[in-house]
Amino acid sequence: QVQLVESGGGLVQAGGSLTLSCAASGRTFSSYGMGWFRQASGKEREFVATISRSTGGTIYTGSVKGRFTISRDNDKNTVYLQMNSLKPEDTAVYYCAARAGSPGTWSGEYEYWGQGTRVTVSS
């Protein structure tokens, strides 16, 4: 069982930066692939980024490549999402998710979810 708690959301102007954190409970954090997803108002949840269990391999959706960076600290049981050059279209509730084994880009693959943290980017 893994419990996930996101933090770091807020209001930022376009072009600004935020860093989201996701703290995980449990002693087996390093065995989980981690992902970030987001859901804008009135839209379906969409994939943002994933990071593998130990190699640090990452995948990003095209709209955030070069602007967002996912990372993890297995000693701190935490995954991060550094978001730079934010745009109004990045406004959404951001969720972190955990999956035993290799991470994927489909939300249905993930077993555990946080409660979400809201990011609002003003123009």
PDB file of C-alpha atoms in Angstrom:
ATOM      1  CA  GLN A   1       0.000   0.000   0.000  1.00  0.00           C
ATOM      2  CA  VAL A   2       1.290   3.453  -0.924  1.00  0.00           C
ATOM      3  CA  GLN A   3      -0.121   6.796   0.132  1.00  0.00           C
ATOM      4  CA  LEU A   4       0.754   9.853  -1.909  1.00  0.00           C
ATOM      5  CA  VAL A   5       0.522  13.496  -0.873  1.00  0.00           C
ATOM      6  CA  GLU A   6       1.151  16.284  -3.371  1.00  0.00           C
ATOM      7  CA  SER A   7       2.165  19.822  -2.519  1.00  0.00           C
ATOM      8  CA  GLY A   8       3.562  22.921  -4.155  1.00  0.00           C
ATOM      9  CA  GLY A   9       0.671  24.054  -6.296  1.00  0.00           C
ATOM     10  CA  GLY A  10      -0.491  27.646  -6.452  1.00  0.00           C
ATOM     11  CA  LEU A  11      -1.037  30.702  -8.580  1.00  0.00           C
ATOM     12  CA  VAL A  12       1.751  31.874 -10.871  1.00  0.00           C
ATOM     13  CA  GLN A  13       2.035  34.252 -13.794  1.00  0.00           C
ATOM     14  CA  ALA A  14       2.722  32.990 -17.265  1.00  0.00           C
ATOM     15  CA  GLY A  15       6.440  32.439 -17.720  1.00  0.00           C
ATOM     16  CA  GLY A  16       6.928  31.631 -14.071  1.00  0.00           C
ATOM     17  CA  SER A  17       7.973  28.437 -12.329  1.00  0.00           C
ATOM     18  CA  LEU A  18       6.649  26.041  -9.730  1.00  0.00           C
ATOM     19  CA  THR A  19       7.953  22.829  -8.245  1.00  0.00           C
ATOM     20  CA  LEU A  20       5.471  20.178  -7.235  1.00  0.00           C
ATOM     21  CA  SER A  21       6.371  17.513  -4.703  1.00  0.00           C
ATOM     22  CA  CYS A  22       4.774  14.167  -4.033  1.00  0.00           C
ATOM     23  CA  ALA A  23       5.657  12.442  -0.783  1.00  0.00           C
ATOM     24  CA  ALA A  24       5.043   8.709  -0.603  1.00  0.00           C
ATOM     25  CA  SER A  25       4.546   6.538   2.421  1.00  0.00           C
ATOM     26  CA  GLY A  26       5.974   3.059   2.710  1.00  0.00           C
ATOM     27  CA  ARG A  27       9.404   1.517   2.570  1.00  0.00           C
ATOM     28  CA  THR A  28       9.229   0.268  -1.005  1.00  0.00           C
ATOM     29  CA  PHE A  29       9.053   3.580  -2.839  1.00  0.00           C
ATOM     30  CA  SER A  30      12.003   2.646  -5.025  1.00  0.00           C
ATOM     31  CA  SER A  31      10.052  -0.290  -6.449  1.00  0.00           C
ATOM     32  CA  TYR A  32       7.357   1.970  -7.916  1.00  0.00           C
ATOM     33  CA  GLY A  33       7.321   3.759 -11.190  1.00  0.00           C
ATOM     34  CA  MET A  34       5.974   7.263 -10.659  1.00  0.00           C
ATOM     35  CA  GLY A  35       3.927   9.515 -12.856  1.00  0.00           C
ATOM     36  CA  TRP A  36       2.419  12.976 -12.956  1.00  0.00           C
ATOM     37  CA  PHE A  37      -0.944  13.564 -14.567  1.00  0.00           C
ATOM     38  CA  ARG A  38      -3.138  16.652 -14.770  1.00  0.00           C
ATOM     39  CA  GLN A  39      -6.774  17.424 -15.247  1.00  0.00           C
ATOM     40  CA  ALA A  40      -8.033  20.772 -16.419  1.00  0.00           C
ATOM     41  CA  SER A  41     -11.569  21.867 -15.702  1.00  0.00           C
ATOM     42  CA  GLY A  42     -13.991  20.103 -18.011  1.00  0.00           C
ATOM     43  CA  LYS A  43     -11.316  17.897 -19.544  1.00  0.00           C
ATOM     44  CA  GLU A  44     -10.106  14.365 -19.073  1.00  0.00           C
ATOM     45  CA  ARG A  45      -7.067  13.540 -17.007  1.00  0.00           C
ATOM     46  CA  GLU A  46      -3.947  13.559 -19.154  1.00  0.00           C
ATOM     47  CA  PHE A  47      -0.439  12.218 -18.853  1.00  0.00           C
ATOM     48  CA  VAL A  48       2.365  14.679 -18.078  1.00  0.00           C
ATOM     49  CA  ALA A  49       5.522  12.760 -17.162  1.00  0.00           C
ATOM     50  CA  THR A  50       6.846   9.506 -15.754  1.00  0.00           C
ATOM     51  CA  ILE A  51      10.050   8.363 -14.124  1.00  0.00           C
ATOM     52  CA  SER A  52      11.248   4.807 -13.738  1.00  0.00           C
ATOM     53  CA  ARG A  53      11.954   3.051 -10.479  1.00  0.00           C
ATOM     54  CA  SER A  54      15.709   3.211 -10.293  1.00  0.00           C
ATOM     55  CA  THR A  55      17.330   4.150 -13.601  1.00  0.00           C
ATOM     56  CA  GLY A  56      15.651   7.522 -13.678  1.00  0.00           C
ATOM     57  CA  GLY A  57      14.413   7.041 -17.191  1.00  0.00           C
ATOM     58  CA  THR A  58      11.800   9.669 -18.039  1.00  0.00           C
ATOM     59  CA  ILE A  59       8.988  10.197 -20.528  1.00  0.00           C
ATOM     60  CA  TYR A  60       7.185  13.486 -21.144  1.00  0.00           C
ATOM     61  CA  THR A  61       4.137  14.482 -23.059  1.00  0.00           C
ATOM     62  CA  GLY A  62       5.028  16.690 -25.986  1.00  0.00           C
ATOM     63  CA  SER A  63       3.498  19.899 -24.680  1.00  0.00           C
ATOM     64  CA  VAL A  64       5.777  19.994 -21.627  1.00  0.00           C
ATOM     65  CA  LYS A  65       9.051  18.736 -23.099  1.00  0.00           C
ATOM     66  CA  GLY A  66      11.845  21.188 -22.455  1.00  0.00           C
ATOM     67  CA  ARG A  67       9.800  23.008 -19.811  1.00  0.00           C
ATOM     68  CA  PHE A  68       9.026  20.377 -17.152  1.00  0.00           C
ATOM     69  CA  THR A  69      11.432  18.034 -15.389  1.00  0.00           C
ATOM     70  CA  ILE A  70      10.420  15.009 -13.355  1.00  0.00           C
ATOM     71  CA  SER A  71      12.850  13.658 -10.777  1.00  0.00           C
ATOM     72  CA  ARG A  72      12.817  11.466  -7.704  1.00  0.00           C
ATOM     73  CA  ASP A  73      14.711  11.052  -4.471  1.00  0.00           C
ATOM     74  CA  ASN A  74      14.306   7.474  -3.290  1.00  0.00           C
ATOM     75  CA  ASP A  75      15.945   8.279   0.054  1.00  0.00           C
ATOM     76  CA  LYS A  76      13.234  10.863   0.724  1.00  0.00           C
ATOM     77  CA  ASN A  77      10.401   8.857  -0.862  1.00  0.00           C
ATOM     78  CA  THR A  78       9.581  11.884  -2.979  1.00  0.00           C
ATOM     79  CA  VAL A  79       8.994  12.616  -6.642  1.00  0.00           C
ATOM     80  CA  TYR A  80       9.170  16.142  -8.027  1.00  0.00           C
ATOM     81  CA  LEU A  81       7.878  18.013 -11.026  1.00  0.00           C
ATOM     82  CA  GLN A  82       9.845  21.157 -11.818  1.00  0.00           C
ATOM     83  CA  MET A  83       7.725  23.334 -14.088  1.00  0.00           C
ATOM     84  CA  ASN A  84       9.301  26.250 -15.932  1.00  0.00           C
ATOM     85  CA  SER A  85       7.994  28.675 -18.543  1.00  0.00           C
ATOM     86  CA  LEU A  86       4.466  28.005 -17.405  1.00  0.00           C
ATOM     87  CA  LYS A  87       1.590  28.785 -19.748  1.00  0.00           C
ATOM     88  CA  PRO A  88      -2.097  29.407 -19.038  1.00  0.00           C
ATOM     89  CA  GLU A  89      -2.856  26.054 -20.701  1.00  0.00           C
ATOM     90  CA  ASP A  90      -0.862  24.338 -17.940  1.00  0.00           C
ATOM     91  CA  THR A  91      -3.625  25.303 -15.501  1.00  0.00           C
ATOM     92  CA  ALA A  92      -4.990  22.107 -13.970  1.00  0.00           C
ATOM     93  CA  VAL A  93      -5.085  19.919 -10.912  1.00  0.00           C
ATOM     94  CA  TYR A  94      -1.883  17.898 -10.901  1.00  0.00           C
ATOM     95  CA  TYR A  95      -1.849  14.364  -9.554  1.00  0.00           C
ATOM     96  CA  CYS A  96       1.017  12.042  -8.818  1.00  0.00           C
ATOM     97  CA  ALA A  97       0.554   8.324  -9.196  1.00  0.00           C
ATOM     98  CA  ALA A  98       2.479   5.161  -8.401  1.00  0.00           C
ATOM     99  CA  ARG A  99       2.667   1.873 -10.223  1.00  0.00           C
ATOM    100  CA  ALA A 100       4.490  -1.265  -9.157  1.00  0.00           C
ATOM    101  CA  GLY A 101       7.056  -1.899 -11.851  1.00  0.00           C
ATOM    102  CA  SER A 102       7.800   0.184 -14.895  1.00  0.00           C
ATOM    103  CA  PRO A 103       5.702   3.328 -15.332  1.00  0.00           C
ATOM    104  CA  GLY A 104       3.552   4.048 -18.345  1.00  0.00           C
ATOM    105  CA  THR A 105       1.612   6.874 -19.881  1.00  0.00           C
ATOM    106  CA  TRP A 106      -1.876   5.488 -19.351  1.00  0.00           C
ATOM    107  CA  SER A 107      -3.601   6.491 -16.135  1.00  0.00           C
ATOM    108  CA  GLY A 108      -5.323   3.132 -15.877  1.00  0.00           C
ATOM    109  CA  GLU A 109      -1.977   1.443 -15.240  1.00  0.00           C
ATOM    110  CA  TYR A 110      -1.447   3.254 -11.954  1.00  0.00           C
ATOM    111  CA  GLU A 111      -2.584   1.730  -8.695  1.00  0.00           C
ATOM    112  CA  TYR A 112      -2.162   4.610  -6.279  1.00  0.00           C
ATOM    113  CA  TRP A 113      -3.074   8.291  -6.585  1.00  0.00           C
ATOM    114  CA  GLY A 114      -2.643  11.414  -4.551  1.00  0.00           C
ATOM    115  CA  GLN A 115      -5.408  13.910  -3.882  1.00  0.00           C
ATOM    116  CA  GLY A 116      -4.034  16.461  -6.330  1.00  0.00           C
ATOM    117  CA  THR A 117      -2.638  19.971  -6.096  1.00  0.00           C
ATOM    118  CA  ARG A 118      -4.022  22.868  -8.111  1.00  0.00           C
ATOM    119  CA  VAL A 119      -1.839  24.924 -10.419  1.00  0.00           C
ATOM    120  CA  THR A 120      -3.229  28.127 -11.889  1.00  0.00           C
ATOM    121  CA  VAL A 121      -1.261  30.077 -14.469  1.00  0.00           C
ATOM    122  CA  SER A 122      -2.493  33.596 -15.162  1.00  0.00           C
ATOM    123  CA  SER A 123      -1.890  35.352 -18.445  1.00  0.00           C
TER     124      SER A 123
END
